Amino acid sequence: MSLPQRFLDWFSSRGWAPRAHQLAVLEHARARQNVLLISPTGGGKTLAGFLPSLAEITERGTGQGVHTLYVSPLKALAVDIARNLEAPVAEMGLAVSIETRTGDTPHSKRQRQRQKPPDILITTPEQVSLLMADPHADHMLKNLRMVILDELHALVTSKRGVLLSLALTRLRAHAPEAIRIGLSATVADPDALRAWLVPTGAHPAPLVMGRPGAKPEIRILSSVERVPWAGHSALYAIPEIYSEIRKAKMTLVFVNTRSQAEVIFQALWEANDDNLPIALHHGSLDVAQRRKVEAAMGEGRLRAVVCTSTLELGIDWGDVDLVVHVGAPKGSSRLLQRIGRSNHRLDLPSRALLVPSNRFEVLECQAALQAAEDNAQDTEYPMVRKLDVLAQHILGRACAGPFQPDALFAEVAGAWTYRNLSREDFDKAIDFVATGGYALRAYERYAKLKPQADGTLRLAHPRLATVYRLNMGTIVEDEMLKVRLAQVRRRLGRRVVTGGRVLGEVEEWFISQLTVGMTFLFSGEILRFEGLDEFGALATRSNDREPMVPSYQGGKFPLSTHLAERVRKMLSDPSAWSGLPPQVKAWLSLQRFRSVVPKASEMLVETFPRADKHYLVCYPFEGRLAHQTLGMLLTRRLERAGMQPLGFVASEYALVVWMVRDLSLAVSSGRIALSRLFDEDMMGDDLEAWLAESALMKRTFRNAAIISGLIERRQPGQEKTTRQMTVNTDLIYDVLRTHEPDHLLLRAAWDDAAEGLIDAWRLGAMLRRIRGQILHKALDTVSPLSVPILLDIGRESVYGEGHDALLAEAANDLIDEAMRLV
């Protein structure tokens, strides 16, 4: 289907032609069909989404209310999209008004948008929910014709996506004729996104596939330096990373954690003999600082940016022609998304260099490279049926006006994410919002809905609408403190420290560990902690070369199931080792000689004595979360069996438990069977007992309580600290566990813990996979394969040449021990 002539003229003036997938989306939109476009980075997805809107607005005329609602996962991306859309609109001479509405939009502008809505409103998922909670939303949205959902693959796997799905079902009441256009990168299960995009029971949205781009060029660093046995700093490769930056126009250096970003940036800056403009970008830095970096990238004034997932999504970032990925990517889809930031055009290959931080990561990088070559995807399945999110949506619906529970249930069940919601669970959610539930209904503060004579429910008090607007959303951050660059002066012989420029924010628990005079790395600088004032943390610049490193909790990714399977297959097949660095091949060959290399279907369990302890090392390759949970449950069983376990350490690849008694002897004598030790029944009583004793469930419950609205972070003019909220939720948690153990929020907390913090589903699948496939090797000393996990025992989080030397020395000692023949 052809575009209007002025659109074709615009394409022609730029030397372009509309792509087939862009015209296909236009055709579906003109037929009033929902549609999902899946296209690689640089394929013109955003323009494909907007072309139907621009064409239809041009034909029908402007000024008739919001025609198109564009939903972006990021505030900054929304602003960038608006800016980039304004250019073609102006060049084509279209009288189309485009505005943004994010959390940063002033109240006056929102009021104006309500009175005079733009043709295209670019916004975020949270703002869609707020619009649905507005009693006056109908005026803005009554003529809505299209909803564009950008980066849909990034939205649907979190609670933000679940909340958005509910908001979209409510939006149908305001604009039943509006169609949805989903824009997504390549995903593992397109059919799930097709179903997510439409109401329950409707035919899945038609799928349009963009033409594959040029095959990416991915290399794994073959370093002249010795690859570390353990750790995640990758400092050994800094000279080679810097050499790559010198040869490229602009390089994005992706890392997996914020603390790693600080370390790598500092190391690159110290190696920067050419004084190249290198910047840092991660979520804890001040927003203004991040915007400066983004602007400098767009203008081509930088040679490299060290970043986390904050730059994974979005528009073309200037002249980026190389992506360096420090550390294993943990998933093939994440790798493809990140390397797509380089040469952000369909006809140019993305260029990437993978830099493994340790020897196991060499295997993982090789598996990721093969997966990328096969275009294999491992994106997560969309998140569904979160009860705390449902409670928040119910309160938001009441803010818009009274409602009939029966009608709301039908509406909620119309969202694909809640297609299997039972009426019993829905009624419990209604009762929770209305009264707090059985155990809390005696407290008036938890009563937020009032029944009316006509059977409807309404807000118990108008102030609850304000409280909802202040607290809605599904992102629960740890308490953050602003870090300011302090000024030190002498006054009457005393050292006086006063606050200055804000550098960014850091988790409160990290700052609480510091004492005055301690140094830490933040915002690309080594800082000296000077204390706290009423506004946050104060710090001055330091010349120390051995700082403490911020240990941010955010930003860690688990090893994907898909990559884990590839690593197991590679490890089991010596013929696949030919592409590995010589030092890694030698390591695996030593393992074959000294112990055994398991088949892909097997799990190797090694037991051996060392010093005055006995060790069990197993290699599930299922990610740190699943291994951490396995360690907790396994030590409980070993304790009951009389093995007297002393501790355990989990990595992405392995688990080590050390104990007083000799497990090898107990297994050989038949007193303990490894098949029983690793039986999947540990996911029953053992798991329940551990969770009941640990603080993990209380932390998870706190988040569910905040999202559901039970605990309010913010009141007009004031905000509670994390400590205040934790005290409140801990008390409520104890009450509910005692008096209402099946309370809605306890179930929501358990669901979150099982899905995220303890990875129960994956651990259960692993235990089923290894049933009858446990390979036990009793050794008289450590094995080569166990060296990396043994080095993690008691390892301090200190970086630098001294640490790397000590680590290498310890590794050499362990390898010597592993090779000692009796």
Coordinates of C-alpha atoms in Angstrom, one line a residue, residues 56-64 119:
E56 CA -4.1 9.4 9.0
I57 CA -3.7 12.6 10.9
T58 CA -2.8 14.4 7.6
E59 CA -5.9 13.0 6.0
R60 CA -8.4 13.6 8.8
G61 CA -7.0 16.9 10.0
T62 CA -5.5 17.9 13.3
G63 CA -6.8 19.3 16.6
Q64 CA -9.3 16.6 17.3
D119 CA -2.2 14.9 18.0

